Coordinates of C-alpha atoms in Angstrom, one line a residue:
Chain A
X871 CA 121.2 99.6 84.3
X872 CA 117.9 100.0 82.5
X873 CA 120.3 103.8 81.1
X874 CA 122.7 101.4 80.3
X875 CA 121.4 99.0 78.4
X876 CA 119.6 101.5 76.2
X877 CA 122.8 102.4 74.3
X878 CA 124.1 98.8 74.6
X879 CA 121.1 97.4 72.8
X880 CA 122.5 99.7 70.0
X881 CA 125.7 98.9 69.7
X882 CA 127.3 100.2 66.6
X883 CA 125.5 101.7 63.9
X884 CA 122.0 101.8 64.9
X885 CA 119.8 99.6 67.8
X886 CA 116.6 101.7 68.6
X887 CA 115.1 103.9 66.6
X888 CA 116.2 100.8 63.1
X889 CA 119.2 102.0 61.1
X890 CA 120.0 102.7 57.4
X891 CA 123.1 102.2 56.6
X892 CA 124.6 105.0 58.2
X893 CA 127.7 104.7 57.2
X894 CA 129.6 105.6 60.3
X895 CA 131.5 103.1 62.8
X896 CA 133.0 100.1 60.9
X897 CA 132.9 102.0 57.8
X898 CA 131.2 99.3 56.2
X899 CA 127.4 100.3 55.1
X900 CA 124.8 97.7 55.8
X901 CA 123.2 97.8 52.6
X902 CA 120.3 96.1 53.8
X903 CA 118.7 99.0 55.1
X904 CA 114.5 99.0 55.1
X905 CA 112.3 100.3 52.6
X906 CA 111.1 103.6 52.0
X907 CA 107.5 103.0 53.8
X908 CA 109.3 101.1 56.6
X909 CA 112.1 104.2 56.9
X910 CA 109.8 106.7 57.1
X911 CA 107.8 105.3 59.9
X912 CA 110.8 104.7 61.7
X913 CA 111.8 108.4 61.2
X914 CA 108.1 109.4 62.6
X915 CA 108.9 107.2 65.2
X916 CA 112.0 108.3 66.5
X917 CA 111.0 112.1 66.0
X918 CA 108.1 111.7 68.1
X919 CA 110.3 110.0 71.0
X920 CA 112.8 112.8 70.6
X921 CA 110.0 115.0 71.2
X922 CA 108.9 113.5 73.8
X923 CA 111.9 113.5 76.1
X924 CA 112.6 116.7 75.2
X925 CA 108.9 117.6 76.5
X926 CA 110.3 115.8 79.5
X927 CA 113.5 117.8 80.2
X928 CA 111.7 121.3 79.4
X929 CA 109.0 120.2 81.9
X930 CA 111.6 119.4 84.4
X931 CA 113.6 122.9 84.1
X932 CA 109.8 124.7 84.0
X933 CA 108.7 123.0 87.6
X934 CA 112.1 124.1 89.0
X935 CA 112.1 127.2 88.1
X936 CA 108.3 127.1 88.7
X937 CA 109.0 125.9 92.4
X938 CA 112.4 127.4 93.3
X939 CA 113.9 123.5 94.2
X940 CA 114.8 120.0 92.6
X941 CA 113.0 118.3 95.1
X942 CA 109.8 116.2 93.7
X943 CA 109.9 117.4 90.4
X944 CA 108.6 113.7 89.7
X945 CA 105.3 115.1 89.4
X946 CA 105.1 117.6 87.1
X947 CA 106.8 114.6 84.5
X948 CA 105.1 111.7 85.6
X949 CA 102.6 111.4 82.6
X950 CA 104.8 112.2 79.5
X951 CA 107.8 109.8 81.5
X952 CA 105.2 107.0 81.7
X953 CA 103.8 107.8 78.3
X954 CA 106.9 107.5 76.3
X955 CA 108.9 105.4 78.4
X956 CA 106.0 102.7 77.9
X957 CA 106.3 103.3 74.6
X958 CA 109.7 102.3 73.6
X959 CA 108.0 98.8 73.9
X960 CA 107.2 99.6 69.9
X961 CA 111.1 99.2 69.8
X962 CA 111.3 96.0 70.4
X963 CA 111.5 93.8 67.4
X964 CA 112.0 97.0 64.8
X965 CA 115.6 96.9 66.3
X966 CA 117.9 95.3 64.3
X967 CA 120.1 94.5 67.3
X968 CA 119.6 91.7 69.4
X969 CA 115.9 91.3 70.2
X970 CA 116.5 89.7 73.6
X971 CA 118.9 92.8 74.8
X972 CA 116.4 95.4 74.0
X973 CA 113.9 93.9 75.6
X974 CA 115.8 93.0 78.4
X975 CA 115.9 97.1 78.6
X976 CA 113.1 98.3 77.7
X977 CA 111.7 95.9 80.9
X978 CA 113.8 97.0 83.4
X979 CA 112.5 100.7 82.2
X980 CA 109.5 99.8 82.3
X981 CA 109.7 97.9 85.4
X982 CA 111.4 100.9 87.4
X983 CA 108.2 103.4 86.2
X984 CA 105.6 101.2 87.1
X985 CA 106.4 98.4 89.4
X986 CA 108.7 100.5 92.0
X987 CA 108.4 104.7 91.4
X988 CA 104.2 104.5 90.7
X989 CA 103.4 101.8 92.8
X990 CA 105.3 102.6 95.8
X991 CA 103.9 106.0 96.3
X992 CA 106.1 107.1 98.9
X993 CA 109.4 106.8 96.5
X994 CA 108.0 109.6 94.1
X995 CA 109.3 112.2 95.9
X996 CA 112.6 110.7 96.8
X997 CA 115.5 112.6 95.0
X998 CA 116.8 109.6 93.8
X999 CA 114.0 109.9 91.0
X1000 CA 115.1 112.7 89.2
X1001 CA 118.8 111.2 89.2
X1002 CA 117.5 108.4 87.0
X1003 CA 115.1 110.6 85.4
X1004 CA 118.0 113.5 84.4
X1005 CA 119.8 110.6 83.3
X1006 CA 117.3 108.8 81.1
X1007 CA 116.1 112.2 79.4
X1008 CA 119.5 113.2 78.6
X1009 CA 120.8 109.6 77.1
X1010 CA 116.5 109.3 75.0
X1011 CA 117.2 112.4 73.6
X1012 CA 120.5 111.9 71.9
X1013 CA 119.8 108.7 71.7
X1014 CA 116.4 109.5 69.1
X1015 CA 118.1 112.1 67.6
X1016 CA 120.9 110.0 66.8
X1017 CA 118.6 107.6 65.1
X1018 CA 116.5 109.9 63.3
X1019 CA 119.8 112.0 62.0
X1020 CA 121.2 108.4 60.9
X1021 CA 117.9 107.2 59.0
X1022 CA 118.1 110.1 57.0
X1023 CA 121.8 109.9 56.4
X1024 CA 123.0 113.1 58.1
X1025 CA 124.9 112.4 61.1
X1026 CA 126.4 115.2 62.4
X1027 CA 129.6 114.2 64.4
X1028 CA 128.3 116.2 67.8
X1029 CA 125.1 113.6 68.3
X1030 CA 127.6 110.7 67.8
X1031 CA 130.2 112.0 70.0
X1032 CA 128.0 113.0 72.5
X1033 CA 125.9 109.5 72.1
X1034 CA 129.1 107.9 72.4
X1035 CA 130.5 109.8 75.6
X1036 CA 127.9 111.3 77.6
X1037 CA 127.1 107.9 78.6
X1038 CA 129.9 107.6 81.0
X1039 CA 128.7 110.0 82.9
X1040 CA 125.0 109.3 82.4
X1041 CA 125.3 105.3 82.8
X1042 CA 126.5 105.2 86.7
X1043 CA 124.4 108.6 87.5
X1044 CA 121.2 106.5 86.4
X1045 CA 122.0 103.5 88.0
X1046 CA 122.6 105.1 91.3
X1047 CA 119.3 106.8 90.9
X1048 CA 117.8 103.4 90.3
X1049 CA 119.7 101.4 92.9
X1050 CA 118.3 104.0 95.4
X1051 CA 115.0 104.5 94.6
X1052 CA 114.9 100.5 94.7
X1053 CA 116.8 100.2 97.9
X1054 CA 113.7 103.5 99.1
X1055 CA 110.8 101.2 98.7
X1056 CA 112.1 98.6 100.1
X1057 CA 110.5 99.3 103.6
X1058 CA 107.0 100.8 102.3
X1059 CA 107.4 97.0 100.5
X1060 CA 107.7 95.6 103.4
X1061 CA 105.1 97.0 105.5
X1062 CA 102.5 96.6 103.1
X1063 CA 102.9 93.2 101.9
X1064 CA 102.8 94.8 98.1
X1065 CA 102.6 91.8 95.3
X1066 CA 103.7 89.6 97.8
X1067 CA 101.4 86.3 98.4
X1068 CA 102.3 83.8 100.7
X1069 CA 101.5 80.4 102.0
X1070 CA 99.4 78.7 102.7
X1071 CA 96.9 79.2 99.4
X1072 CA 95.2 76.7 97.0
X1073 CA 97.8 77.1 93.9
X1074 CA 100.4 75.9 96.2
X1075 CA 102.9 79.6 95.2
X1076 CA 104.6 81.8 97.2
X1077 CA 106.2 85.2 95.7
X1078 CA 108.2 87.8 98.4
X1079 CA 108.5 91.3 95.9
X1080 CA 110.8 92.3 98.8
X1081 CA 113.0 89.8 98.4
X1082 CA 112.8 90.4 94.7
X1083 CA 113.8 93.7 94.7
X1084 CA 116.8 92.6 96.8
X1085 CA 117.7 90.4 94.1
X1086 CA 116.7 93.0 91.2
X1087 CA 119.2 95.2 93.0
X1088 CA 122.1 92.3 93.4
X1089 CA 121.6 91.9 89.7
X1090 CA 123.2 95.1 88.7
X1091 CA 126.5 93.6 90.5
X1092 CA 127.1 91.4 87.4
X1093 CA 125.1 93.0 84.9
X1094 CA 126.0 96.7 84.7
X1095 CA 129.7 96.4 84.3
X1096 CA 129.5 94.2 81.1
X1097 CA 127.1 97.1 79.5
X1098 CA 129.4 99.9 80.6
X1099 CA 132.3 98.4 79.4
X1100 CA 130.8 97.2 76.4
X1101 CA 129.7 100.8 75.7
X1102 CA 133.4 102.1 76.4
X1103 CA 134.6 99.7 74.0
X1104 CA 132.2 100.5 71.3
X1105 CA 133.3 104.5 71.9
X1106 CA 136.7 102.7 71.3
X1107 CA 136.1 101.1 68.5
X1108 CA 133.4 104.0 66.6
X1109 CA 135.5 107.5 67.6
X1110 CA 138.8 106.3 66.9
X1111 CA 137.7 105.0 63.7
X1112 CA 135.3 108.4 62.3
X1113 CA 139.2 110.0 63.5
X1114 CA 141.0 108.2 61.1
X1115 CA 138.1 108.9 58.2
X1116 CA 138.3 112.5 59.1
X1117 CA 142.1 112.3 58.9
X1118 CA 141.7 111.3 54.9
X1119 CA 139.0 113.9 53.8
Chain B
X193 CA 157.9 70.2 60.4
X194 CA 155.9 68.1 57.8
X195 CA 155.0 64.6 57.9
X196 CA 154.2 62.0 55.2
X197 CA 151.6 59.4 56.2
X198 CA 151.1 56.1 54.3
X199 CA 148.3 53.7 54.6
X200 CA 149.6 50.6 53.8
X201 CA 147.1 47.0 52.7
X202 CA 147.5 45.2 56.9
X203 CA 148.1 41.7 54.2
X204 CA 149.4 42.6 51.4
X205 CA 151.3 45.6 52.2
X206 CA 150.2 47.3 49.1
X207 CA 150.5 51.4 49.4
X208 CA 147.2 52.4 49.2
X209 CA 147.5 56.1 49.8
X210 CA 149.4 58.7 51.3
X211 CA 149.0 62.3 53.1
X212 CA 151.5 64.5 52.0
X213 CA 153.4 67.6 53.8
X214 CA 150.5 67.0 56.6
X215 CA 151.6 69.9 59.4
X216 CA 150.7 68.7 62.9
X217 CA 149.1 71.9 64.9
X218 CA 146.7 72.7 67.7
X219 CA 146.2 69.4 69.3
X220 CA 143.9 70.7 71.8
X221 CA 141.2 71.3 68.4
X222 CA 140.3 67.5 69.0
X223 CA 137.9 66.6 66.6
X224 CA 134.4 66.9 68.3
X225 CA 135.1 70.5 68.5
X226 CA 136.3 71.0 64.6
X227 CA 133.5 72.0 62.3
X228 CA 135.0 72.0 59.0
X229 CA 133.1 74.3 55.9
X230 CA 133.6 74.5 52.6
X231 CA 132.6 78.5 52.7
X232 CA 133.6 80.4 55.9
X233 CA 129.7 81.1 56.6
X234 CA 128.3 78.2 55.5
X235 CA 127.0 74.7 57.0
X236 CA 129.0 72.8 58.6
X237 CA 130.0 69.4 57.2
X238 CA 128.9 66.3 58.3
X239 CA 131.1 63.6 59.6
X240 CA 130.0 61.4 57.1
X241 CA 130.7 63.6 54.2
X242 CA 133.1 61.8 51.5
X243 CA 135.8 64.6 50.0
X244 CA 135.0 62.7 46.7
X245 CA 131.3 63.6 47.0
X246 CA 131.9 67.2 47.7
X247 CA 131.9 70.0 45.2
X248 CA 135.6 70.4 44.9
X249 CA 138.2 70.7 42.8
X250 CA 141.5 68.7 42.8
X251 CA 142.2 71.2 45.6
X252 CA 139.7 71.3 48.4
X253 CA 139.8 74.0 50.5
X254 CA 137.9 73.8 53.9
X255 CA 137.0 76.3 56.5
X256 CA 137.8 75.4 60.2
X257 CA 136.0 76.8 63.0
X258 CA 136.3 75.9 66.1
X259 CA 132.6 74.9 68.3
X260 CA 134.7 75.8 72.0
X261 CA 134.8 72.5 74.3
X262 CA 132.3 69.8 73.5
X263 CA 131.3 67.4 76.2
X264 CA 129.1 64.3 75.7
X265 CA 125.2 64.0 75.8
X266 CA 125.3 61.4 77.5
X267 CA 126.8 63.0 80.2
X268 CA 125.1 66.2 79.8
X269 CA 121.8 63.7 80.3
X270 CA 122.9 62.3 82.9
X271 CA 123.7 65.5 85.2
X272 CA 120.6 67.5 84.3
X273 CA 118.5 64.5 85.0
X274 CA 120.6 62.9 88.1
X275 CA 119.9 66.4 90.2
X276 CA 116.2 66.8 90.1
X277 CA 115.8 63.1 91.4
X278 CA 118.2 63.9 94.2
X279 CA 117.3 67.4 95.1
X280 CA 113.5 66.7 95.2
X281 CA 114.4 64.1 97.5
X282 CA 115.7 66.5 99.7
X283 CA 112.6 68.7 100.2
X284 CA 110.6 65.1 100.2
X285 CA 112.7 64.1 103.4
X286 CA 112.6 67.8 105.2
X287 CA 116.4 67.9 105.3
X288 CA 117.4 70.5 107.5
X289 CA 117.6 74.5 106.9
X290 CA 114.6 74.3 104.0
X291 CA 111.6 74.2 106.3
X292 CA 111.2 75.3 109.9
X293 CA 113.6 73.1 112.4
X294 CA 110.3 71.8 114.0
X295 CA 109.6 70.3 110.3
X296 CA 113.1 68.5 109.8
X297 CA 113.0 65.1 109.2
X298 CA 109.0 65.4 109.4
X299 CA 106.3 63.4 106.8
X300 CA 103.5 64.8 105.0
X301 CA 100.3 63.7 106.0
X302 CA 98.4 64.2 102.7
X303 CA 98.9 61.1 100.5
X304 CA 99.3 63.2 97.5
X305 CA 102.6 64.5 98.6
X306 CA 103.7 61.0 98.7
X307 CA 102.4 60.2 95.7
X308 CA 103.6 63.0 93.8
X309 CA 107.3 61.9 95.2
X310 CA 106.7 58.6 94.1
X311 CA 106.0 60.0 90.0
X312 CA 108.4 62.9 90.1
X313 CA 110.9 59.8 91.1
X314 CA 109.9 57.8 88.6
X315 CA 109.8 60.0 85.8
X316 CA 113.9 61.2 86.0
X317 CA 114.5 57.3 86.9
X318 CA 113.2 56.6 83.7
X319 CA 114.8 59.6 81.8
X320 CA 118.3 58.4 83.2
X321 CA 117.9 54.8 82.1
X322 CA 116.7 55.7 78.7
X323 CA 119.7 57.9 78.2
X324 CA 121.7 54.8 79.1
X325 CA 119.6 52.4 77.0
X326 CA 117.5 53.4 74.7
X327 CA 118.3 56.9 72.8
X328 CA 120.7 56.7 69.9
X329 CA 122.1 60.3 69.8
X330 CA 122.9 61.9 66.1
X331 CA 125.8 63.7 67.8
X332 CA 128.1 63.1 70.2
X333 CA 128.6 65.9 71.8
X334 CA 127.4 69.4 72.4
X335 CA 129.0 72.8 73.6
X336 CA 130.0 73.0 77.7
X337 CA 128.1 75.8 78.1
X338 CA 124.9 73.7 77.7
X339 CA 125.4 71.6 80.8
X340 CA 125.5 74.8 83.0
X341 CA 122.9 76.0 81.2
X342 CA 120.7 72.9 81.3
X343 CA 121.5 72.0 84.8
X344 CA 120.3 75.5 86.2
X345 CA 117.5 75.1 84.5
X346 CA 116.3 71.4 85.3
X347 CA 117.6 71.3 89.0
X348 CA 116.6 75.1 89.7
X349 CA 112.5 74.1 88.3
X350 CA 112.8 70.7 90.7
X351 CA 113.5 73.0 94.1
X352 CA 111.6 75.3 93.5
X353 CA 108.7 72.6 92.7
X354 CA 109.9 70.5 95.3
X355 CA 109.8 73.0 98.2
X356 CA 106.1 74.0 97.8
X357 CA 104.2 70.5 97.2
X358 CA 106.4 69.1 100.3
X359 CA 105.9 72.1 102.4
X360 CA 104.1 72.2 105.9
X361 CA 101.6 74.8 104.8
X362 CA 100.8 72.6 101.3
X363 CA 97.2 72.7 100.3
X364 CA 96.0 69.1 98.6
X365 CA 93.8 69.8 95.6
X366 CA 90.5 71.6 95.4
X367 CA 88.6 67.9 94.3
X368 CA 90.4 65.5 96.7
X369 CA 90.9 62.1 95.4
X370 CA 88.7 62.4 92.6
X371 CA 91.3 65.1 90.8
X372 CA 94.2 63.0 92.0
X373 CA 93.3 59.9 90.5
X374 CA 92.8 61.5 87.3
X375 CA 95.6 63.3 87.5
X376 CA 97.4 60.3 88.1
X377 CA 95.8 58.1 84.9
X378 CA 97.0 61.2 82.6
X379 CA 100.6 61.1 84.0
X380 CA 100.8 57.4 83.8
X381 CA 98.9 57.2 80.2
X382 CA 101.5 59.8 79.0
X383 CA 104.7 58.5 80.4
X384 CA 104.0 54.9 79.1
X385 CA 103.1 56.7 75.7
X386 CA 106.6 58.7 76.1
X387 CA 108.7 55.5 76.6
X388 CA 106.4 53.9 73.7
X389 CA 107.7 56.5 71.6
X390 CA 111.1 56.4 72.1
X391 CA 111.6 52.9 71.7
X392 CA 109.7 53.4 68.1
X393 CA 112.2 55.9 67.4
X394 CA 115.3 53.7 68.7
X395 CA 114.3 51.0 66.1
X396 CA 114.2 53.3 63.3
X397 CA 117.6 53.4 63.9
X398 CA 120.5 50.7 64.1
X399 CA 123.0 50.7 66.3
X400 CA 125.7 53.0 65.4
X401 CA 124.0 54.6 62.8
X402 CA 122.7 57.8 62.0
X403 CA 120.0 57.0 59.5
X404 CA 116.6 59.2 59.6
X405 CA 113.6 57.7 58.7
X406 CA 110.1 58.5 58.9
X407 CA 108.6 57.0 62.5
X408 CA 105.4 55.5 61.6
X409 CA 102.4 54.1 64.0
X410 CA 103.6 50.6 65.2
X411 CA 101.2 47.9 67.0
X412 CA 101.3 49.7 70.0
X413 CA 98.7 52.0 70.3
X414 CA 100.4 54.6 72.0
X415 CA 102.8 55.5 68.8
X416 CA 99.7 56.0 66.6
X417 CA 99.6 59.3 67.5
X418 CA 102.4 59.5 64.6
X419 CA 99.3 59.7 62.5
X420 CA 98.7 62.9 63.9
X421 CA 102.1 64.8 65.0
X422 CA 106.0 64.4 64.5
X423 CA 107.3 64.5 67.5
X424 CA 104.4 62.4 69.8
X425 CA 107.3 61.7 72.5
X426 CA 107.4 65.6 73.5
X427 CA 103.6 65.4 73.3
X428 CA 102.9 62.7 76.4
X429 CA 105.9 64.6 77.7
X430 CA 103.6 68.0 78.5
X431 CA 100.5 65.4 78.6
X432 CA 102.8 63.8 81.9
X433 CA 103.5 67.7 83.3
X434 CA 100.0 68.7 82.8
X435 CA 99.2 65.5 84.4
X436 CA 101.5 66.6 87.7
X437 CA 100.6 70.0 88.1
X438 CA 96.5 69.1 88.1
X439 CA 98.1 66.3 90.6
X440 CA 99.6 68.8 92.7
X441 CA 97.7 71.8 92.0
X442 CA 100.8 73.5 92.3
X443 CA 101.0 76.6 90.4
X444 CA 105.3 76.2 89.8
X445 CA 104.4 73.2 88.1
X446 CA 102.3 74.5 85.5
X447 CA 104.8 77.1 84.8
X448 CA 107.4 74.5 84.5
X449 CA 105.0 73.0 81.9
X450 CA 104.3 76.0 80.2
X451 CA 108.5 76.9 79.9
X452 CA 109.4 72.8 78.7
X453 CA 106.1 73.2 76.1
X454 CA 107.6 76.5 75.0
X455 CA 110.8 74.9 74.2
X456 CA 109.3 71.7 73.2
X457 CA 107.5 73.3 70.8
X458 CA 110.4 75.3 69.0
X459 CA 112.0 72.3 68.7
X460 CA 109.0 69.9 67.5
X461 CA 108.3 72.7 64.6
X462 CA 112.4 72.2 64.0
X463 CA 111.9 68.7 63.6
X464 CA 109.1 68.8 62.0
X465 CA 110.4 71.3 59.2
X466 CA 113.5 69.0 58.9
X467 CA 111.2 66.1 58.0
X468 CA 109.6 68.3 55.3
X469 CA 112.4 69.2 54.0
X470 CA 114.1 65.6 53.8
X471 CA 110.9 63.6 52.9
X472 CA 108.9 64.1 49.8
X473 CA 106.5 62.2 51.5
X474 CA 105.6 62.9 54.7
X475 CA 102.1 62.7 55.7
X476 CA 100.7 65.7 55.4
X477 CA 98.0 65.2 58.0
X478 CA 101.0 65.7 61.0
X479 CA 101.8 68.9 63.1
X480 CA 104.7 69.2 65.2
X481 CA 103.3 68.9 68.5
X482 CA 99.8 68.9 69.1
X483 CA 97.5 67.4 66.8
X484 CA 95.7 69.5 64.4
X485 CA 96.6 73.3 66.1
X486 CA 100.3 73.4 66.2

């Protein structure tokens, strides 16, 4: 969901990494694009988050080949995932998208790195992690590179297309990989009682993370289909119409 | 097909004026839910706009759009309000399947509990009879959406409120009576300042109208804290919350606040803006919300 999400907060055009006018999708350029100063720090920005998942995906296939296996190759990507992961919090507010949907992301991103795979230790080395990871490197990169190509008014079709399709396979593999590395610390949870407080206490306040979590993972019930199929419309709606341009150049 | 209308004089059946060519369509567009423009993007117009009045030619054109089903706020009140008096009741009584079986039916023994049951009560009581008799609303209705909206919001804050302060396991406050009774003074000082303020506000305005004025400090001393904010009512209204959660030293309670002082404020600074913008002279000396900081 949090994979999900990503590309939904960016529907159209741009979402992310701030968009100029790029002249692609509707057909229609915003021509409210931002300022030179503002552009160019958005370009720095999403270059620098391009370079960081790509850091992330050239670690992973190092460790593998390093180690012979795909199992708990979480740790040789933990710092870079945290670091840049954490950072798309910048995003939020430089996106001209909806404010509240890439947020909404961002959090659940966020919330998957540090509230289940750090603090539930014994999830690290879970395979589920690297599902959601292989799926979150892919989806930043092109995602970034998408953005960066659009600030500077140079699209090439492949990043769109592969923006615009990869997701359909990368959307339910990161999911799954979330769902289960959720569903994995659920008993560690348990056992040790993590962020849960219960009664009686002097505030009067209760909180079960367990139960949480249970409702975290009921959540993608409702949630994730609207995205997907939002993003499937939106593929609908951009390819088709870059076809039809093609068709007249 | 296309009807004429006339409006004929009831006495002297004199032809006053006439509709021509008017098309009858989409009947299920009752008015509440028509918001008619005179630029597709643009505000909508008010009801009481006068065609005459309006920059247009001898042909108007307007804009429809349609606002999706409307329902009253009255009614919209009314729900939101009706459930966390009920509901809080529940957990009050120990109605079976919230606490432990051994519990059901049981009674507090800290007099807070009781106490707290007794304001919680008496605050929505109030809210639902002012809705019936004291608020004049601008508009009559609002989108549907809102009442699911609204009612998860109010009714979902009163359980989960509800279940802790009448819980077996409840803690009373740190400072015993002493933090109770003061708890108490500030709820009751800030609920009788609420209800102050909105009858000020209800004699601004005559029955059936829709006139804004500026609310200035009357006799009673509650409503001359219009010296020093807007919107005073949604100030007692946190004052009574703050009041109830140092009451209950209940931690859901003070995030309740915090959420309805969030909102509160967005929509004091709203107000408050609006006032600006209609009233040369508004005293400048007033914030939205809380005197002198926001």
């Amino acid at each position: 969901m949090a994979a999900v999400a990503a590309t939904a907060a960016a529907k159209g055009n741009g979402g992310g990494g701030g968009r100029a006018g790029a002249g692609d999708a509707s057909g229609t350029r915003k021509k409210k694009g931002p300022g030179p100063l503002a552009t160019a720090y958005l370009v720095i920005y999403n270059v620098v988050m391009t370079a960081g998942w790509l850091v992330i995906a050239v670690g992973l296939v190092r460790a593998y080949l390093a180690k012979g296996s795909y199992h708990s190759l979480y740790y040789s990507i933990e710092k870079p995932l945290k670091f840049f992961q954490t950072g798309a919090l910048l995003e939020v507010g430089i996106v001209p998208s909806s404010v509240v949907l890439t947020s909404f992301q961002v959090m659940s991103r966020v919330f998957l790195i540090w509230a289940v795979t750090h603090s539930v230790k014994e999830v690290q080395s879970e395979d589920s992690v690297l599902l959601f990871v292989i799926a979150w490197t892919i989806t930043e990169i092109i995602r970034y590179s998408f953005y960066t190509f659009s600030l500077l008014n140079h699209l090439p079709y492949l990043i769109k297309w592969a923006r615009y399709t990869l997701f359909i396979v990368l959307y339910p593999m990161g999911v799954s990989g979330e769902l289960l590395t959720i569903y994995a610390a659920l008993p560690f949870v348990r056992q040790a009682g993590l962020y849960s407080i219960s009664l009686p206490n002097k505030y009067n306040f209760s909180f079960d993370y367990y139960a949480f979590l249970i409702l975290i993972m009921i959540s993608y019930i409702p949630i994730f289909p609207q995205l997907y199929f939002h993003m499937i419309h939106q593929r609908r709606k951009i390819l088709s119409h870059t076809e039809e341009h093609k068709k007249f150049e | 097909m296309s009807h004429r209308v006339e409006i004929l004089d009831a006495k002297t059946r004199e032809k006053l004026c006439f509709l021509d060519k008017v098309e009858l369509g989409h009947p299920q567009w009752y008015p509440a839910r028509q918001s008619l423009r005179l630029d597709p993007k643009g505000k909508s117009l008010k009801d009481e706009d006068v065609l005459q009045k309006l920059p247009v030619g001898t042909t108007a054109t307007l804009y429809f759009r349609d606002l999706g089903a409307q329902i009253s706020w009255v009614t919209v009140f009314l729900t939101e309000y009706a459930g966390p008096l009920f509901i809080y009741l529940l957990f009050y009584f120990r109605v079976p399947f919230i606490y432990g079986h051994k519990y059901d039916f049981t009674s507090s023994r800290h007099t807070v509990v009781h106490l707290a049951c007794i304001c919680h009560s008496f605050h929505y009581i109030k809210r639902l009879l002012e809705t019936l008799f004291v608020h004049r609303f601008s508009h009559g209705t609002m989108p549907l959406r809102n009442i699911f909206k609204n009612c998860t919001y109010y009714w979902g804050f009163a359980a989960w409120m509800a279940y802790y302060i009448n819980h077996p396991l409840y803690t009373p406050p740190t400072y015993g009576a002493q933090q109770v009774k003061l708890a108490l003074a500030i709820f009751v000082i800030c609920q009788l300042g609420n209800f102050s303020i909105h009858m000020a506000l209800r004699d601004l305005r005559p029955a059936g109208s829709k006139t804004r004025k500026i609310p200035y400090p009357t006799k009673n001393p509650f409503t001359w804290l219009f010296l020093l904010v807007s919107c005073p009512n949604y100030t007692y209204e946190v004052g009574s919350w703050i009041g109830f959660a140092i009451m209950t030293q209940c931690l859901p309670v003070a995030l309740f606040s915090l959420v309805g002082f969030t909102q509160m404020t967005i929509w004091a600074k709203g107000k408050h803006r609006s006032y600006l913008k209609e009233f040369r002279d508004y005293p400048p000396l007033r914030m939205p919300i809380i005197p002198f900081l926001l």
